[in-house]
mmCIF file of C-alpha atoms in Angstrom:
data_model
loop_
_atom_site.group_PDB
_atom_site.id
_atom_site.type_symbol
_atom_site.label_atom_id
_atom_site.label_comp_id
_atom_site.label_asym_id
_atom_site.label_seq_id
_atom_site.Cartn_x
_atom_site.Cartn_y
_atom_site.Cartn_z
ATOM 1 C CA UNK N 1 27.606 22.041 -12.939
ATOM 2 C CA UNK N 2 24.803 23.547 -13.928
ATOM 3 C CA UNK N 3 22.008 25.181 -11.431
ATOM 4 C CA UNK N 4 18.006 24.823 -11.173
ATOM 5 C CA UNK N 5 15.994 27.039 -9.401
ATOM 6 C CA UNK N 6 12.265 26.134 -8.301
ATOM 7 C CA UNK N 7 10.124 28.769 -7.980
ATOM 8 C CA UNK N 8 6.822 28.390 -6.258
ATOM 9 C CA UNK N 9 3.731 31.332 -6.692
ATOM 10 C CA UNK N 10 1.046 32.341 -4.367
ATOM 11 C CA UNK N 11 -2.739 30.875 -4.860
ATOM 12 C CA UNK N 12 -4.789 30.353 -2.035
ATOM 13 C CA UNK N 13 -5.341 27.079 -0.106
ATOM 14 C CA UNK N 14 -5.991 25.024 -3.185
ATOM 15 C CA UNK N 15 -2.921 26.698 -4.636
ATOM 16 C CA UNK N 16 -0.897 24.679 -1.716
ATOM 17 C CA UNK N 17 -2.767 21.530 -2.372
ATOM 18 C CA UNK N 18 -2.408 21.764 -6.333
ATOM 19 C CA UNK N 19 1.184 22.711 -5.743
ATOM 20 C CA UNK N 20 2.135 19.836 -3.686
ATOM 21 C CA UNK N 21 0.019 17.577 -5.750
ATOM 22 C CA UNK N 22 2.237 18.315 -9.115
ATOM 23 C CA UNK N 23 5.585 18.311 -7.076
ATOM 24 C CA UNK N 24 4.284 14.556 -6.233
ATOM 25 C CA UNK N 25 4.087 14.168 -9.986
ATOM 26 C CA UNK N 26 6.998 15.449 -11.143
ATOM 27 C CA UNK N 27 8.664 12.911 -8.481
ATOM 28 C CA UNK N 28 6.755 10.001 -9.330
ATOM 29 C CA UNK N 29 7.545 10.367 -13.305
ATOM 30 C CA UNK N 30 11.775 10.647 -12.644
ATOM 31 C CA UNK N 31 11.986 15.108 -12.098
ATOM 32 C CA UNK N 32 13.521 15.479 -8.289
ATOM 33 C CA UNK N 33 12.026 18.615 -7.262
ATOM 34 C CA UNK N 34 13.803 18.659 -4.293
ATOM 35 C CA UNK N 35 16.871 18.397 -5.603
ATOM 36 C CA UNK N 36 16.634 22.038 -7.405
ATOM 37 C CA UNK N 37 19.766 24.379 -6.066
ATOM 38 C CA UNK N 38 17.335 27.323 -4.983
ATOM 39 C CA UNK N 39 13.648 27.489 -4.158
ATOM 40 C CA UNK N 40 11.577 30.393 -4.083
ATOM 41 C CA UNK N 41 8.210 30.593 -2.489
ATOM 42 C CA UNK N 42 5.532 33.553 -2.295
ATOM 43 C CA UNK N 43 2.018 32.921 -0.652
ATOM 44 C CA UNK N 44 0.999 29.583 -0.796
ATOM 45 C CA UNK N 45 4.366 28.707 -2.080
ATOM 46 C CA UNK N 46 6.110 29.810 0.912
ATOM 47 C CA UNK N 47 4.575 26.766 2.722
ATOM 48 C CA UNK N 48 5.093 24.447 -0.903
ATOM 49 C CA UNK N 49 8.707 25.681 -0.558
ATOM 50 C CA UNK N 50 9.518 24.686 3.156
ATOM 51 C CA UNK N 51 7.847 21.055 2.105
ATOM 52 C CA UNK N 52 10.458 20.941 -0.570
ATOM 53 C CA UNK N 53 13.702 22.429 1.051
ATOM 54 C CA UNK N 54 12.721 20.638 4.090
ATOM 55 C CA UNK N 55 11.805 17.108 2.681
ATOM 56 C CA UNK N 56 9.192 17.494 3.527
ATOM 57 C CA UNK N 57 6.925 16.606 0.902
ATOM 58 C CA UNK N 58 5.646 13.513 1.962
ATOM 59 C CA UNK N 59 4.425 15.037 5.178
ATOM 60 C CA UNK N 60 2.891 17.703 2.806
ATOM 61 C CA UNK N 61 0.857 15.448 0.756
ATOM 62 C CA UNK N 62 -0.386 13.582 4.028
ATOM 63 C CA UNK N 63 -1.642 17.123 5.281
ATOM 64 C CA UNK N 64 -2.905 18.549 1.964
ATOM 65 C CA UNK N 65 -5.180 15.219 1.865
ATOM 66 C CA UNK N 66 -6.948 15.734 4.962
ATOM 67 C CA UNK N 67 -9.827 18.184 3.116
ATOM 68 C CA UNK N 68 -11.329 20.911 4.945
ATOM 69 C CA UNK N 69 -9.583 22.747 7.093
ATOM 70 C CA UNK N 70 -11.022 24.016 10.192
ATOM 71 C CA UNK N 71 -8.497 26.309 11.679
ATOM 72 C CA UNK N 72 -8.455 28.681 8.597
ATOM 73 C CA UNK N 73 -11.764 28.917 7.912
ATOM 74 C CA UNK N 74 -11.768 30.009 11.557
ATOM 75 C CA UNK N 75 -9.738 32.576 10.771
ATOM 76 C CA UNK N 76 -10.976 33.799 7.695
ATOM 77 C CA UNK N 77 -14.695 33.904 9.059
ATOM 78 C CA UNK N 78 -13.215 37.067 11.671
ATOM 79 C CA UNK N 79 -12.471 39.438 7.951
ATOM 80 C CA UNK N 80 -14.710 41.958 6.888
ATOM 81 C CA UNK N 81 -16.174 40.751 3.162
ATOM 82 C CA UNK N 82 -16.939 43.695 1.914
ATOM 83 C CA UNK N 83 -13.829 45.202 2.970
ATOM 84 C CA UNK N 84 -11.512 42.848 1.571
ATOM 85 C CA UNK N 85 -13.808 41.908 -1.704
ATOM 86 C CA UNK N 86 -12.803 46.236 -2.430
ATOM 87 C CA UNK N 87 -9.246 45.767 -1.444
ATOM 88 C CA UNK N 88 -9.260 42.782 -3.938
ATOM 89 C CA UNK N 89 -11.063 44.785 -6.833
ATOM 90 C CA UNK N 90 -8.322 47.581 -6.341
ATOM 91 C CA UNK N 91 -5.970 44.587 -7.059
ATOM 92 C CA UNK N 92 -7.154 43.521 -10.195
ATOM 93 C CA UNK N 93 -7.681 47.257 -11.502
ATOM 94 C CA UNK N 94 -4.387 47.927 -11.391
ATOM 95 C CA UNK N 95 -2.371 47.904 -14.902
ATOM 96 C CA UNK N 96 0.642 46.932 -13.173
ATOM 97 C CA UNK N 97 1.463 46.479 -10.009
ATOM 98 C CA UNK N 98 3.948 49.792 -9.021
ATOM 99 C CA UNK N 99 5.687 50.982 -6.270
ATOM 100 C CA UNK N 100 3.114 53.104 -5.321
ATOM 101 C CA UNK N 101 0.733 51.211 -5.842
ATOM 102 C CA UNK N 102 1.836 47.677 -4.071
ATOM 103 C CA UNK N 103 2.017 50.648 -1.025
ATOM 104 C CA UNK N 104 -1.568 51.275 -1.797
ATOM 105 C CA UNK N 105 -2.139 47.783 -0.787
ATOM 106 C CA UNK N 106 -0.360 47.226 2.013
ATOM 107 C CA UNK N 107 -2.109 50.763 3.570
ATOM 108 C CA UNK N 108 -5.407 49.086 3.014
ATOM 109 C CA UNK N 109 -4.128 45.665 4.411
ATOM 110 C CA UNK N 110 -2.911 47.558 7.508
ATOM 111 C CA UNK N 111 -6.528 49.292 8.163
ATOM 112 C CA UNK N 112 -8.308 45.781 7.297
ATOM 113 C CA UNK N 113 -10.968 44.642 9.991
ATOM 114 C CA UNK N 114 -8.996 40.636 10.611
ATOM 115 C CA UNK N 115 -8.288 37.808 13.042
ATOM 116 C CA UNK N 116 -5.721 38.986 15.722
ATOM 117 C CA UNK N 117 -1.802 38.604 14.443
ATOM 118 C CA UNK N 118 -1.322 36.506 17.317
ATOM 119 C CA UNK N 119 -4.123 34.094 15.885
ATOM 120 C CA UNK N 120 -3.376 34.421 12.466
ATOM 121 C CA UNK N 121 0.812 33.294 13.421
ATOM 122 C CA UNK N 122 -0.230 30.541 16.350
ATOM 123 C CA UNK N 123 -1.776 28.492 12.883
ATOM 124 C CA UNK N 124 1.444 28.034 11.126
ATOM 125 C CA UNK N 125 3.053 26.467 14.191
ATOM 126 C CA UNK N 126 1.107 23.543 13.047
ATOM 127 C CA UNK N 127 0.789 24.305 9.225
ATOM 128 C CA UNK N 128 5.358 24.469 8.680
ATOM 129 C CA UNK N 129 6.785 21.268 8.716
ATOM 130 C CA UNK N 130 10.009 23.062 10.384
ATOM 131 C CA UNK N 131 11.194 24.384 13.898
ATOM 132 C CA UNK N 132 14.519 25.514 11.452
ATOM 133 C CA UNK N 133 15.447 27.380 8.474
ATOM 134 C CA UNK N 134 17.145 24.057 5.833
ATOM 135 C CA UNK N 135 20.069 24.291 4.606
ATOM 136 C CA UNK N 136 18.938 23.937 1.187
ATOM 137 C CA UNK N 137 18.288 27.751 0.178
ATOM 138 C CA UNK N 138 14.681 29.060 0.462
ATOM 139 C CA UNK N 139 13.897 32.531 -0.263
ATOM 140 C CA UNK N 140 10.294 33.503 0.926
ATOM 141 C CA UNK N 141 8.718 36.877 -0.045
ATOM 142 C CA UNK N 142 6.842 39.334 1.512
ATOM 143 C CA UNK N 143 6.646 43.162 1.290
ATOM 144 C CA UNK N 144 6.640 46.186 3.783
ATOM 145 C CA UNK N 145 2.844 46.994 4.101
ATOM 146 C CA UNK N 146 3.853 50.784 5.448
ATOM 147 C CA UNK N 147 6.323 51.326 2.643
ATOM 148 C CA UNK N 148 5.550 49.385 -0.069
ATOM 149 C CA UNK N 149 9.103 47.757 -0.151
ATOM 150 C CA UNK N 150 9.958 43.608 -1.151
ATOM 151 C CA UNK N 151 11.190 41.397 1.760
ATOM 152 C CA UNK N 152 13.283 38.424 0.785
ATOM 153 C CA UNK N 153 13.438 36.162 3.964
ATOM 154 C CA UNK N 154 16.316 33.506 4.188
ATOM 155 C CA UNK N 155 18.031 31.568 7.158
ATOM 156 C CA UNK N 156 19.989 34.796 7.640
ATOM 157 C CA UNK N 157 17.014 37.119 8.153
ATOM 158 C CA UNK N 158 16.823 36.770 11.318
ATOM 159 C CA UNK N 159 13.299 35.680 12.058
ATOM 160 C CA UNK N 160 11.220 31.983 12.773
ATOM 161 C CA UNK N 161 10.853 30.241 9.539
ATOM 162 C CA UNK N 162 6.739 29.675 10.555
ATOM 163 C CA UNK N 163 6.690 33.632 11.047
ATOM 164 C CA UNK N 164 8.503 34.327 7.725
ATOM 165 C CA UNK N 165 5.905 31.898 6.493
ATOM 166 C CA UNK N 166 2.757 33.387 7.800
ATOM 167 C CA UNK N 167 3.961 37.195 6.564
ATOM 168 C CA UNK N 168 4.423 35.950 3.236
ATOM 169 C CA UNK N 169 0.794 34.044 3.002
ATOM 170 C CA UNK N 170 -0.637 37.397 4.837
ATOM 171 C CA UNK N 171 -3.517 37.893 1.773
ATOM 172 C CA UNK N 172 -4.273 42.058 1.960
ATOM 173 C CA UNK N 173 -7.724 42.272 3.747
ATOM 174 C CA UNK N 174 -8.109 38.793 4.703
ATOM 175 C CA UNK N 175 -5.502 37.800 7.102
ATOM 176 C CA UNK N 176 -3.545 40.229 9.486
ATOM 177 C CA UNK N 177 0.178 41.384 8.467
ATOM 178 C CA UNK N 178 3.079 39.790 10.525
ATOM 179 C CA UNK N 179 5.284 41.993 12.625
ATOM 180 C CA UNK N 180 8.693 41.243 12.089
ATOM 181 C CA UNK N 181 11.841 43.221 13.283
ATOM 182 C CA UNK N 182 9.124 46.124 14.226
ATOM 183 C CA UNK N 183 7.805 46.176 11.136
ATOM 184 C CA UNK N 184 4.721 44.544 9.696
ATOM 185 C CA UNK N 185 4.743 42.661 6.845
ATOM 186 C CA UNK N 186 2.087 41.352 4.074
ATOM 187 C CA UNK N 187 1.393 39.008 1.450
ATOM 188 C CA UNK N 188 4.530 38.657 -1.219
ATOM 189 C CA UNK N 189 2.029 38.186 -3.851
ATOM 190 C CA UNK N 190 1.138 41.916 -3.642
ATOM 191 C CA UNK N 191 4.407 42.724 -5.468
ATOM 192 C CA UNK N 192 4.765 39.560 -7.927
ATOM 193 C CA UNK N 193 2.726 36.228 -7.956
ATOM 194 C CA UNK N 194 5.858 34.417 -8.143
ATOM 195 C CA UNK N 195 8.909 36.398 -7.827
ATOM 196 C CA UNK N 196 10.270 34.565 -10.310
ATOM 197 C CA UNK N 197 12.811 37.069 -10.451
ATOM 198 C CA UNK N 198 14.743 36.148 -7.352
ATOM 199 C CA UNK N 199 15.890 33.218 -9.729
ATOM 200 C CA UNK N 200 17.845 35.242 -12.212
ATOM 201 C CA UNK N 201 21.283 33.678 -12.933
ATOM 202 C CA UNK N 202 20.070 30.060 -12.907
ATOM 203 C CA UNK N 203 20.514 27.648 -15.859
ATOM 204 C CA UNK N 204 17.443 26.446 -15.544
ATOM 205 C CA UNK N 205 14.099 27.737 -13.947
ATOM 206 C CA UNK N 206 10.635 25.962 -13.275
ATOM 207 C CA UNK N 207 7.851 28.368 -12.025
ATOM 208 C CA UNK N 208 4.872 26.840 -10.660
ATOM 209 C CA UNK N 209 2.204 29.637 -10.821
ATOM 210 C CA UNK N 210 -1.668 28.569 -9.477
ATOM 211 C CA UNK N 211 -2.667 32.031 -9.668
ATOM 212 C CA UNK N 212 -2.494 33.741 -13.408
ATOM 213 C CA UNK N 213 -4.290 31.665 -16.100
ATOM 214 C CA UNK N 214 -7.775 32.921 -15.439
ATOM 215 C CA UNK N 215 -9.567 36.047 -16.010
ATOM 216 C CA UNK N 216 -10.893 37.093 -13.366
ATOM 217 C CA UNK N 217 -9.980 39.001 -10.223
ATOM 218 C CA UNK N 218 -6.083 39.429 -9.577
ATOM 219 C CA UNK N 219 -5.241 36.509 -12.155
ATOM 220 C CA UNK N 220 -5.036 38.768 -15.065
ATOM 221 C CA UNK N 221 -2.308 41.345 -13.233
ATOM 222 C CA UNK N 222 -0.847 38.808 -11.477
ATOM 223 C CA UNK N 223 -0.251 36.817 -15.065
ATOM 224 C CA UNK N 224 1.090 39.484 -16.935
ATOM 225 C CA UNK N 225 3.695 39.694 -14.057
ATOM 226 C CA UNK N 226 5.014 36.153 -13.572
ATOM 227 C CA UNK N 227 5.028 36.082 -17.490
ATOM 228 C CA UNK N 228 7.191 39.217 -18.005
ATOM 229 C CA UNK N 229 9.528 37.614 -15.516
ATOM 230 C CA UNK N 230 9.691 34.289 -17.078
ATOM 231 C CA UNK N 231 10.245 36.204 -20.298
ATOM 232 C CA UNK N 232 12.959 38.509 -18.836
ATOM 233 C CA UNK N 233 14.853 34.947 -17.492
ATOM 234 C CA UNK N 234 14.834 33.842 -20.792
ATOM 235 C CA UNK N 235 16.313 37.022 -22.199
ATOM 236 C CA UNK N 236 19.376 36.653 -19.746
ATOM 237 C CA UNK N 237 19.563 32.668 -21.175
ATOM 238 C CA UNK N 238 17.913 30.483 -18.275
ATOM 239 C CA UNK N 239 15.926 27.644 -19.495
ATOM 240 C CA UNK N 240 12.071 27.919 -18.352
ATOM 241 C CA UNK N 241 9.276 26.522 -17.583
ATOM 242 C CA UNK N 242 6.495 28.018 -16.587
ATOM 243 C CA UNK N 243 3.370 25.969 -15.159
ATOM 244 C CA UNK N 244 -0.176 27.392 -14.880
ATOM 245 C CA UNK N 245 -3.209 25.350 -13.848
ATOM 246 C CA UNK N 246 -4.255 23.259 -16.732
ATOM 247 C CA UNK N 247 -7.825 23.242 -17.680
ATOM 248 C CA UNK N 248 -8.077 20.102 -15.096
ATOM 249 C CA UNK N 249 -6.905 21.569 -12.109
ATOM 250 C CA UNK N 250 -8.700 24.917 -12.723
ATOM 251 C CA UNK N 251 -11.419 23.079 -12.155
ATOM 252 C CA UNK N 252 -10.691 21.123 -9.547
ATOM 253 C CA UNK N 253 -10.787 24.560 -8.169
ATOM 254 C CA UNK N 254 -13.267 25.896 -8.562
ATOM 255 C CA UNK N 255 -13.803 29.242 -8.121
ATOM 256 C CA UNK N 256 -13.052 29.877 -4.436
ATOM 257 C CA UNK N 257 -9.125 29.404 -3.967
ATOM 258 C CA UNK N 258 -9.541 29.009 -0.117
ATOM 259 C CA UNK N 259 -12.465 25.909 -0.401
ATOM 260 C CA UNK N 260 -10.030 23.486 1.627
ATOM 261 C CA UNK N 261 -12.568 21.275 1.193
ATOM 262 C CA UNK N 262 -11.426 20.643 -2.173
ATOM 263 C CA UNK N 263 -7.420 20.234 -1.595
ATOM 264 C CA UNK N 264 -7.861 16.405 -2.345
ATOM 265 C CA UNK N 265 -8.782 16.834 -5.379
ATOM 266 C CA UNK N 266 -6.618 19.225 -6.147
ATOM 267 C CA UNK N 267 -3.576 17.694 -5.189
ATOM 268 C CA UNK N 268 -4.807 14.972 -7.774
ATOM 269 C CA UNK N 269 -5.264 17.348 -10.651
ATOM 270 C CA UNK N 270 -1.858 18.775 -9.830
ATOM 271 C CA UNK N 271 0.088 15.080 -9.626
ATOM 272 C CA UNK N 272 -1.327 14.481 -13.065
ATOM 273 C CA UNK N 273 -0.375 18.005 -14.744
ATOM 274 C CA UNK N 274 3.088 17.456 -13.181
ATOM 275 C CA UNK N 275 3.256 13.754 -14.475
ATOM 276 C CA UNK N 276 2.885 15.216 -17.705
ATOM 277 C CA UNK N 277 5.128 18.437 -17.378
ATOM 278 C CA UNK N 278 8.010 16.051 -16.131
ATOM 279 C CA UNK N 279 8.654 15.336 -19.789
ATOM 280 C CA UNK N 280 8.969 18.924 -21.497
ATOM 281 C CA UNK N 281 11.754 19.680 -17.859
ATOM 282 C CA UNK N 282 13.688 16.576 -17.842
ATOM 283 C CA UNK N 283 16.095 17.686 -20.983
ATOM 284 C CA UNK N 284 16.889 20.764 -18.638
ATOM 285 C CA UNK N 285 16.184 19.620 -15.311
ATOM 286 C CA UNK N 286 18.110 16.357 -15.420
ATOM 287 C CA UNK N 287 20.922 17.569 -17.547
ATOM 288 C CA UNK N 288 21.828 19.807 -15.097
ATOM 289 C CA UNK N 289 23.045 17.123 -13.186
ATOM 290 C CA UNK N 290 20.559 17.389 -10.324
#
């Protein structure tokens, strides 16, 4: 039988909302997201991802309809703006995003001015729908912010699922790394928007990407990535789809990706852009048998 792989990319708080809004679509017009054999989430679609592998979805779209949320713009409120606005334009200067220089980033994360860890990891106690890693298999990314190096958390890591969850949505300069195992971990979107990658040896492979279509700020670096990887799946013969905000949900958007107050309408945008993708997946999706 053939295998699909879901892979779920990084993008802010509207990135959750938009993500769970085009799951919801791709449900409501026949595509079974949650029946896909591996999911993969980075960021924002670390929490997409335990929705999903959980399902949890449901409970997802409930919370990603509430609107503003309180608790992170709490949190947020405690960075230091013009810190992380020059971590951020280091970001987007970079050609490509290299060993050295995802290290770069996590140095800087490490020295940010943030809410306290403890803080920052209380909030996803009530953000995860999950007290346990599914049995469905979930990948979620994060990277080493001393060394630079890519962490692939999994049920066999070792670590809380809602911790695994925060160091992967740990945005460089805005929220505080995670310490895990003694070491302290940032954002997986530092190394690859999507991590598409992680999905190599599957028939067929949707990437849902919020971040990447636009041209400003980390989009453009953080395109070229999750494009080079869809391109390199399709090289080594998986099927793929790739899924960028249409010109709809972009601006339902707007231009500040962590505007909670705008999830509900992004979740909309989302539900109708996966309506429509369901159409160009189902000759893969579905004929895998899933």
């Amino acid at each position: 039988m053939a295998k699909n792989a879901l892979v779920l990319g990084g993008g802010g708080a509207l990135g959750v909302a938009w993500e769970t809004g085009l799951l919801a679509g791709l449900r409501e017009a026949g595509i079974d997201p949650g029946a896909a054999d591996l999911v993969v989430g980075t960021s924002a679609g670390s929490i997409v991802g335990t929705y999903i592998a959980g399902g949890k979805l449901d409970e997802g779209l409930e919370l990603q309809s509430q609107g503003t949320d309180q608790k992170i713009n709490a949190i947020i409120v405690e960075a230091d703006l013009p810190g992380m606005l020059q971590l951020f334009s280091y970001w987007a200067s970079l050609p490509e995003l290299t060993h050295d220089a995802i290290a770069e980033i996590g140095t800087k994360a490490l020295a940010a001015k943030t809410a306290p860890e403890e803080k920052w990891t209380a909030y996803f106690n009530d953000v995860v729908p999950l007290t346990e890693w599914p049995d469905k298999p979930l990948k979620l990314t994060a990277v080493d912010a001393a060394t630079g190096d890519f962490q692939v958390w999994d049920r066999d890591s070792g670590v809380p699922i809602h911790l695994a969850v925060a160091s992967s949505c740990a945005v460089p300069g805005m929220f505080p790394p995670v310490t895990l195992h003694g070491k302290r971990y940032t954002d997986g979107g530092v190394r690859s928007g999507t991590s598409a990658d992680l999905a190599s040896g599957f028939d067929s492979v949707l990437i849902i990407a919020p971040i990447g279509s636009g041209k400003d700020g980390i989009d453009p670096i953080l395109g070229r990535t999750t494009r080079a990887e869809a391109e390199a799946l399709r090289a080594a013969g998986s099927r793929v789809e790739l899924a960028f905000p249409d010109a709809g949900s972009l601006e339902a958007m707007g231009v500040n990706r962590m505007d909670s107050s705008r999830r509900p309408q992004c979740i909309e945008a989302g539900r109708r852009q996966g309506t429509a993708l369901a159409e160009a997946l189902a000759g893969a999706w579905v004929a895998a048998g899933v």
